[in-house]
Coordinates of C-alpha atoms and ligand atoms in Angstrom, one line a residue:
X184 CA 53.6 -164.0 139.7
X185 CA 53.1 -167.2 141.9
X186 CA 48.8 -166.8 142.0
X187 CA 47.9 -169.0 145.5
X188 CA 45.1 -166.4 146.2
X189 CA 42.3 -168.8 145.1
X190 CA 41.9 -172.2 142.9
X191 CA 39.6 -169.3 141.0
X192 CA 42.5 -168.2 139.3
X193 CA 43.3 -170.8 136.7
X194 CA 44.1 -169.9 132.9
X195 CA 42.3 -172.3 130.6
X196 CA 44.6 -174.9 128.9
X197 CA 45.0 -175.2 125.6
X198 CA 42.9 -178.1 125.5
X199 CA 40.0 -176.5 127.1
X200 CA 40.5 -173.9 124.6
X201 CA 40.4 -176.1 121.8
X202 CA 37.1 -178.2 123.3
X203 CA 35.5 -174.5 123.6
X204 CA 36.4 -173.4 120.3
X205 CA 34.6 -176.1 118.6
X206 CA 31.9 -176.8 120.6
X207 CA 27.9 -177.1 119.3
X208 CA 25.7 -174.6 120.6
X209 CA 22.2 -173.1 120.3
X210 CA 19.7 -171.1 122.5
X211 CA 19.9 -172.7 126.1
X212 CA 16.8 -170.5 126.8
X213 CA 14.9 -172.4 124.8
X214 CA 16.7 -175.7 125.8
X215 CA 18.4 -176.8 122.6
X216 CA 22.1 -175.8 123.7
X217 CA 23.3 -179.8 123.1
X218 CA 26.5 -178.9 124.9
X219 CA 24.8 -177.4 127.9
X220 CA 22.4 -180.2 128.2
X221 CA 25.2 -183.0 127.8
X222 CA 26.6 -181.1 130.8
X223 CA 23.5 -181.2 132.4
X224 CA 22.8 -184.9 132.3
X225 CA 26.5 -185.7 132.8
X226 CA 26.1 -183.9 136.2
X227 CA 23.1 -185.2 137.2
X228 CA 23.8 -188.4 137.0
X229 CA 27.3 -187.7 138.6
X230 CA 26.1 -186.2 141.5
X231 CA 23.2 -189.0 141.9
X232 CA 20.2 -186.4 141.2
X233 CA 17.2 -186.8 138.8
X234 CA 18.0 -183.1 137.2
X235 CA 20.3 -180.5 136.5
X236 CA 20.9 -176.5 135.6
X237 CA 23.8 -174.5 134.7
X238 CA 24.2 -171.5 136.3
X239 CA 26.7 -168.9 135.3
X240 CA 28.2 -169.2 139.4
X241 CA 28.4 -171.1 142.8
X242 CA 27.0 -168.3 144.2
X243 CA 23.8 -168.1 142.0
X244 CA 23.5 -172.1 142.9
X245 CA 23.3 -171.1 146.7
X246 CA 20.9 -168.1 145.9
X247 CA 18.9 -170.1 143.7
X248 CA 18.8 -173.0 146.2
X249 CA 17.8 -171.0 149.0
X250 CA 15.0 -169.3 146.9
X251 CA 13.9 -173.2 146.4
X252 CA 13.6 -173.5 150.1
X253 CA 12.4 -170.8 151.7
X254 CA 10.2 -168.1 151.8
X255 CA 10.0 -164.7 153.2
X256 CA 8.2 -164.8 156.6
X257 CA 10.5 -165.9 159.1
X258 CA 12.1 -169.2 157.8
X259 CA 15.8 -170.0 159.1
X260 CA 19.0 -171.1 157.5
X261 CA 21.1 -173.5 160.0
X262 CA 24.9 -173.2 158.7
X263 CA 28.2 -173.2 159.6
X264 CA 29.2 -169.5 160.8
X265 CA 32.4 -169.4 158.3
X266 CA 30.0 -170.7 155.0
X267 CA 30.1 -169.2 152.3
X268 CA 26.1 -167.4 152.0
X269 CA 27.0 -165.8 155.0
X270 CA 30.6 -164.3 154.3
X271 CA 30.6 -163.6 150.8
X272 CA 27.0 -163.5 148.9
X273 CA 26.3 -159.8 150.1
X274 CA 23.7 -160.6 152.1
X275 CA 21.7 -162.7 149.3
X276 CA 20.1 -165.2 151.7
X277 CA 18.1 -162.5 153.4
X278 CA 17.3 -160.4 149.9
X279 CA 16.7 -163.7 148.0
X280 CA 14.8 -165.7 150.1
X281 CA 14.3 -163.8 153.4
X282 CA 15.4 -166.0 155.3
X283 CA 17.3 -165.4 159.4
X284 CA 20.9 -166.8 159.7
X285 CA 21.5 -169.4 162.5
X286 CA 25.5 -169.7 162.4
X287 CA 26.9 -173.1 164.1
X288 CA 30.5 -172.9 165.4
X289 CA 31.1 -175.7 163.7
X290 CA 34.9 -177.5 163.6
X291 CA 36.6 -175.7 160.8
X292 CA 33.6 -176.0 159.2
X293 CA 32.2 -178.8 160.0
X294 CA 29.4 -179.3 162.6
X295 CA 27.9 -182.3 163.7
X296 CA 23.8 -183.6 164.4
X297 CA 23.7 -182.8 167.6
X298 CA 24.4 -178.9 166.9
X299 CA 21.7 -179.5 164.3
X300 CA 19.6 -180.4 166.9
X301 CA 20.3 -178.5 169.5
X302 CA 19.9 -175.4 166.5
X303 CA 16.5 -176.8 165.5
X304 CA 13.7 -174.2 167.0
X305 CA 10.4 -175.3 168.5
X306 CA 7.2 -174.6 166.5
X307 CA 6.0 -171.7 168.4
X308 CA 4.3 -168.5 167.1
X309 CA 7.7 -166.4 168.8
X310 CA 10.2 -168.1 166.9
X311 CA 11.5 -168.4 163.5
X312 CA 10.4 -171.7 161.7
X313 CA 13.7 -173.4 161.0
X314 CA 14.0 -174.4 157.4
X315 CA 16.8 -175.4 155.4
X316 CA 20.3 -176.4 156.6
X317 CA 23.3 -176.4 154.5
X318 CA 26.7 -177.9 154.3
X319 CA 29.8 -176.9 152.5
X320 CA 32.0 -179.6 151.3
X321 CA 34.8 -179.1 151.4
X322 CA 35.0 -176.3 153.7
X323 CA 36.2 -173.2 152.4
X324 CA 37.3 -171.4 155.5
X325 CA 37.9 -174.4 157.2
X326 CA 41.1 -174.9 155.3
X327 CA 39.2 -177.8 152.6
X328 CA 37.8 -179.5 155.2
X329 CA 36.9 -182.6 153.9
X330 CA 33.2 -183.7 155.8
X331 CA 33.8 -187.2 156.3
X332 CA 30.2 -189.3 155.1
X333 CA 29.2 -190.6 158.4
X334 CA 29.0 -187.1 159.4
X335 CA 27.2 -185.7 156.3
X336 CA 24.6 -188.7 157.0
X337 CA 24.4 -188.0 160.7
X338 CA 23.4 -184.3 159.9
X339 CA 20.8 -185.3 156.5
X340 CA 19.3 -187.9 159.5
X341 CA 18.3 -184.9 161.8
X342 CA 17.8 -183.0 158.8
X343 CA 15.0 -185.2 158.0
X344 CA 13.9 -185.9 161.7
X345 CA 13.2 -182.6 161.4
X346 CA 11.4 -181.7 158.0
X347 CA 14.3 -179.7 157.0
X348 CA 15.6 -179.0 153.6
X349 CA 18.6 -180.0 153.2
X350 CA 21.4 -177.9 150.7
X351 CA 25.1 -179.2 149.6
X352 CA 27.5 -176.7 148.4
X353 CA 30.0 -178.2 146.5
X354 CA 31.6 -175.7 145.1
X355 CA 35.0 -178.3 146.2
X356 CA 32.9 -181.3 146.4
X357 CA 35.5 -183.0 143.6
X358 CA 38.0 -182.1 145.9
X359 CA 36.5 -184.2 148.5
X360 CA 36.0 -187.0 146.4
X361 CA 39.2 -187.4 145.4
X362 CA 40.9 -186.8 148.4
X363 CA 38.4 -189.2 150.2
X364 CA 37.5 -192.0 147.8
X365 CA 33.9 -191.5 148.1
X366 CA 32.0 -190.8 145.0
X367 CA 30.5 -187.5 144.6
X368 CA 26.9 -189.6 144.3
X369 CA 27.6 -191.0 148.0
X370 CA 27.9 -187.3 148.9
X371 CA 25.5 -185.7 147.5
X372 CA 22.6 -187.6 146.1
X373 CA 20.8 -187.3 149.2
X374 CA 20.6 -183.3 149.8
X375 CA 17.5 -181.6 147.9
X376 CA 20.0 -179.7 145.6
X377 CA 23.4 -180.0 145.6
X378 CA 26.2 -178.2 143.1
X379 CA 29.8 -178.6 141.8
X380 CA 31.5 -175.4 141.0
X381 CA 33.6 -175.7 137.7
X382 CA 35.8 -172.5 138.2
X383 CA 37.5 -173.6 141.4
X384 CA 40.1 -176.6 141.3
X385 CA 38.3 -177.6 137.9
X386 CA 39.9 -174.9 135.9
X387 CA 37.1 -173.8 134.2
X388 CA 36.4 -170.0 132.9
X389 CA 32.5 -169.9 133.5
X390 CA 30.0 -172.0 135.3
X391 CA 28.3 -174.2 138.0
X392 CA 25.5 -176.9 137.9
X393 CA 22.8 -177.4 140.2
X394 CA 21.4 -180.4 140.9
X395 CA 17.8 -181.6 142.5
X396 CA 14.1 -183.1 141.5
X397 CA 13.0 -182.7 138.1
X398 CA 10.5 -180.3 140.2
X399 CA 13.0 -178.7 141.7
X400 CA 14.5 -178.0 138.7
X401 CA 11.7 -176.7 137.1
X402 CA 11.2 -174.1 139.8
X403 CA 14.8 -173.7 139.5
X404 CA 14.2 -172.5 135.9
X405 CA 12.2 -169.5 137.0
X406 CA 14.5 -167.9 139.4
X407 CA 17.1 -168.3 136.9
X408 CA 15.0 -166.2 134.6
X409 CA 14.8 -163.6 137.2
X410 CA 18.0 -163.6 138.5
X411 CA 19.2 -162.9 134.7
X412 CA 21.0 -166.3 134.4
X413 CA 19.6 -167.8 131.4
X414 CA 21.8 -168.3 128.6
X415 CA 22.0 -168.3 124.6
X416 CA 25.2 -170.2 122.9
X417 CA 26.2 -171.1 126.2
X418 CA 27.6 -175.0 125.0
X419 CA 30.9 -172.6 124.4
X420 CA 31.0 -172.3 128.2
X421 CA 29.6 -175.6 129.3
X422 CA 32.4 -177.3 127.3
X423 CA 34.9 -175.4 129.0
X424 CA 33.3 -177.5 132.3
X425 CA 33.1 -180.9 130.2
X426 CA 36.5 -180.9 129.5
X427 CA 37.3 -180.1 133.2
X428 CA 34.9 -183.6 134.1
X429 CA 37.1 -185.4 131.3
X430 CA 40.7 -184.3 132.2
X431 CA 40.6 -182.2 135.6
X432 CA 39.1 -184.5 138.1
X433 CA 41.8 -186.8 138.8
X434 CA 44.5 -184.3 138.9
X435 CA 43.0 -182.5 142.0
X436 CA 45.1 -185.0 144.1
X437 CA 48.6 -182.7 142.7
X438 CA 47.1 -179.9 144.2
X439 CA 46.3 -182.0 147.5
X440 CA 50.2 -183.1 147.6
X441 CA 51.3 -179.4 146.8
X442 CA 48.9 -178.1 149.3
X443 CA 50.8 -180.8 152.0
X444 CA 54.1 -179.6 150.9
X445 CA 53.0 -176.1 151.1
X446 CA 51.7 -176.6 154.7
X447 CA 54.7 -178.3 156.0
X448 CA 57.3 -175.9 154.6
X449 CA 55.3 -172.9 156.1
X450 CA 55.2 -174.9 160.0
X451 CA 59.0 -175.6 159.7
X452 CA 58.9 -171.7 158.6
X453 CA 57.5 -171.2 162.0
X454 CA 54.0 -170.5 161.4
X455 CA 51.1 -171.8 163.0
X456 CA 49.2 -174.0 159.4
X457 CA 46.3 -176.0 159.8
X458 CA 47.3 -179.8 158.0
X459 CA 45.2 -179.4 154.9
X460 CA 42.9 -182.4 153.8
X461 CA 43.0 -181.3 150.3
X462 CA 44.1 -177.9 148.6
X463 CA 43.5 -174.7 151.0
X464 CA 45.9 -174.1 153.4
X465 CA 45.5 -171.6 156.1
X466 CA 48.0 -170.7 158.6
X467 CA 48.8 -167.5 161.2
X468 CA 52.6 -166.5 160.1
X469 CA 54.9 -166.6 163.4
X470 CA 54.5 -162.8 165.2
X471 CA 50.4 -163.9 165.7
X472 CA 47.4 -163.7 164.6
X473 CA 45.7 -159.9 163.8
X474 CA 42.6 -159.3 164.9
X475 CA 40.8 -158.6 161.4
X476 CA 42.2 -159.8 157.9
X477 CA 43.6 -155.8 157.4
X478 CA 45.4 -156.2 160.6
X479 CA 46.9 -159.3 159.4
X480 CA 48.0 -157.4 156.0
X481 CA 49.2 -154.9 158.0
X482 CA 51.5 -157.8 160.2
X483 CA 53.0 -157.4 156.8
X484 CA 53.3 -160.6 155.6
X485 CA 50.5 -160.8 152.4
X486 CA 52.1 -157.3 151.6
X487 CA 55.6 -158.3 151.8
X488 CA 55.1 -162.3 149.8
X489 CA 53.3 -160.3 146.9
X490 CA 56.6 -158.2 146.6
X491 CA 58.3 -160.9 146.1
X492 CA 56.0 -162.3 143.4
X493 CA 53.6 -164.7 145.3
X494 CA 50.2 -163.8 146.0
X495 CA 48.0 -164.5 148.7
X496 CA 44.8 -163.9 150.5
X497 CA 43.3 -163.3 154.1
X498 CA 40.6 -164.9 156.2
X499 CA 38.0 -163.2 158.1
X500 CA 39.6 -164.0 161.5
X501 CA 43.0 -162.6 160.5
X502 CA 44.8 -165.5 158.9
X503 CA 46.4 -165.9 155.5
X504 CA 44.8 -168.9 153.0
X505 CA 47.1 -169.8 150.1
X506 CA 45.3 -172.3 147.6
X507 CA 46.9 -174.7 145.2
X508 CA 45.6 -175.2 141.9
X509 CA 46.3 -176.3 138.0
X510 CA 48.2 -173.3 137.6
X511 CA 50.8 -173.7 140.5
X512 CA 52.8 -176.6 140.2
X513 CA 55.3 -177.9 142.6
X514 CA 57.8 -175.7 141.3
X515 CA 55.6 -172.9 142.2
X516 CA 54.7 -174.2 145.4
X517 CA 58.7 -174.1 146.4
X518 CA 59.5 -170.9 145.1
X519 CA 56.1 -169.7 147.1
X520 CA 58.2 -171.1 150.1
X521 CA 61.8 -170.0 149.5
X522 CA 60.2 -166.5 149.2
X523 CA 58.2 -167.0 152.5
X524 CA 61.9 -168.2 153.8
X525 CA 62.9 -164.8 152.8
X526 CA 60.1 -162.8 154.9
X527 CA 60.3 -164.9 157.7
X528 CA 63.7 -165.1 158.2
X529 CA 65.2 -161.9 157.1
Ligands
LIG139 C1 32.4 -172.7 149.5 C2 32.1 -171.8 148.3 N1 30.8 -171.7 148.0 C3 30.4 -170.9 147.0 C4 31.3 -170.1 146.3 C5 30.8 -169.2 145.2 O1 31.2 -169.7 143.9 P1 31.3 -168.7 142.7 O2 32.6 -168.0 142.8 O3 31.3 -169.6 141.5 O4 30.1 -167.8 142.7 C6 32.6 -170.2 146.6 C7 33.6 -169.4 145.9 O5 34.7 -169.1 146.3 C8 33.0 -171.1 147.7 O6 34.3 -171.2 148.1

């Protein structure tokens, strides 16, 4: 099987097997993991932040984050409408944190100040008191969108102008790095809390880190308690994600080149593919676009490039996304493409 259904589905390599076997561990309840807090202090200080948690998932970063922000009572989330708390966290942002959904229809993902802006309600006693905006870098369903920095400024500027608080999820913020040049620190060391997902391009089997204020972090702490996220012997996890830091980083730019080879083979294929900037690639085979992701299954084309051994996923709007990753090399990638060949022109 030829796995480009998500950068999620890495095995780990032998020598993140070996790192976990052998790493030192303890309670991470009480603290005294050394492995988790080595994590920790390595991610802090990568992504330009004063402290640091790991969290067992991206998703419990966002929960978490939002909890940090808001309260129930009428406080807004300003976000892109594809991000990821709104299509794929079961509804958390409201349960979590109670907080209203403003959705910007933002350019594949990304949207600029002046949507922020314009998004930005009035104090008034009728309207929801706008709170916390959020950016995903890169964008997920915006085919790994890299936000270029002027824009990420622009939007923390009118953030601030504001009294907003401002959330990065970086669940592919490596990605960006790399594919960009800009250090993670120039990305996200200005948000209140920003996290790096170690079970995407990474290749990681368990975790994320969140990063803010020692405060925030402390605060952090609880809702982690609550949520059920604390830890025992969890350095045998966070070594997984040190190892990743160590030898996984710089290797993202393969699965940028494979994604580009991808993306072109599928256009002289016929279909309609969104350039990718790093490793997503989505695209609308020839024959159009359904109107949901099932219609699109039912076009045939996911259905009929798993038959022949390569899988794939949908998008909300009716595309297909295929995502390169440490587990589909270039060879992969071509045999992904001889068999969409096959489909196509049969
Ligand atoms: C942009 C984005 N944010 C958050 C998440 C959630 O991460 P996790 O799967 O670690 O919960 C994902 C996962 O696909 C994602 O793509």
């Amino acid at each position: 099987m030829i796995n480009l259904y998500s950068d999620t589905q890495t095995q780990p390599t032998e020598g993140m097997r070996r790192a976990i076997a052998t790493a030192d561990v303890a309670d991470e309840q009480r603290g005294a993991d050394p492995t988790t807090n080595r994590l920790q202090g390595r991610v802090a200080e990568l992504l330009g932040h004063e402290a640091a948690l790991f969290l067992p998932s991206g998703t419990m970063c966002n929960q978490i984050s939002l909890r940090l922000h808001a309260r129930p009572g009428g406080d807004e989330l300003i976000l892109d409408r594809t991000a990821h708390p709104i299509i794929a966290e079961a509804g958390g942002p409201a349960w979590n944190a109670g907080l209203m959904i403003h959705a910007l229809d933002g350019d594949r993902g990304v949207f600029s100040a002046d949507q922020l802006r314009a998004a930005v309600r009035p104090a008034s006693r009728y309207f929801p008191r706008s709170r916390v905006v959020s950016v995903e870098q890169t964008t997920n369903m915006g085919g790994g969108r890299v936000w270029p920095l002027e824009a990420v400024r622009a939007v923390l500027a009118a953030a601030r102008a504001h009294d907003l608080r401002t959330h990065l999820d970086g669940a592919r913020l490596m990605n960006a790095v790399v594919a960009s040049g800009v250090s993670a620190a120039e990305y996200a060391g200005a948000f209140d809390t920003a996290w790096i997902d170690f079970t995407k391009g990474l290749g990681a089997p368990v975790g994320a880190v969140l990063c803010a204020s020692r405060e925030l972090i402390d605060e952090a702490w609880r809702w982690k308690q609550q949520m059920g996220g604390a830890f025992r012997q969890s350095g045998i996890v966070a070594a997984g994600c040190l190892y990743a830091l160590d030898h996984h980083v710089e290797r993202l730019a393969e699965d940028h080149e494979n994604a580009r080879v991808l993306a072109q083979g599928l256009a002289e294929l016929g279909c309609e593919v969104v350039a990718p900037d790093t490793n997503i690639v989505i695209f609308a085979p020839p024959g159009g676009v359904g109107e949901s992701m099932a219609e699109t299954a039912a076009g045939g084309f996911v259905e009929a490039m798993e038959r022949r051994g390569v899988e794939l996923s949908g998008t909300p709007d009716g595309r297909v996304r295929a995502v390169t990753h440490l587990d589909a090399d270039r060879s992969a990638v071509e045999d992904a493409l001889r068999a969409a060949r096959d489909v196509l022109l049969a």
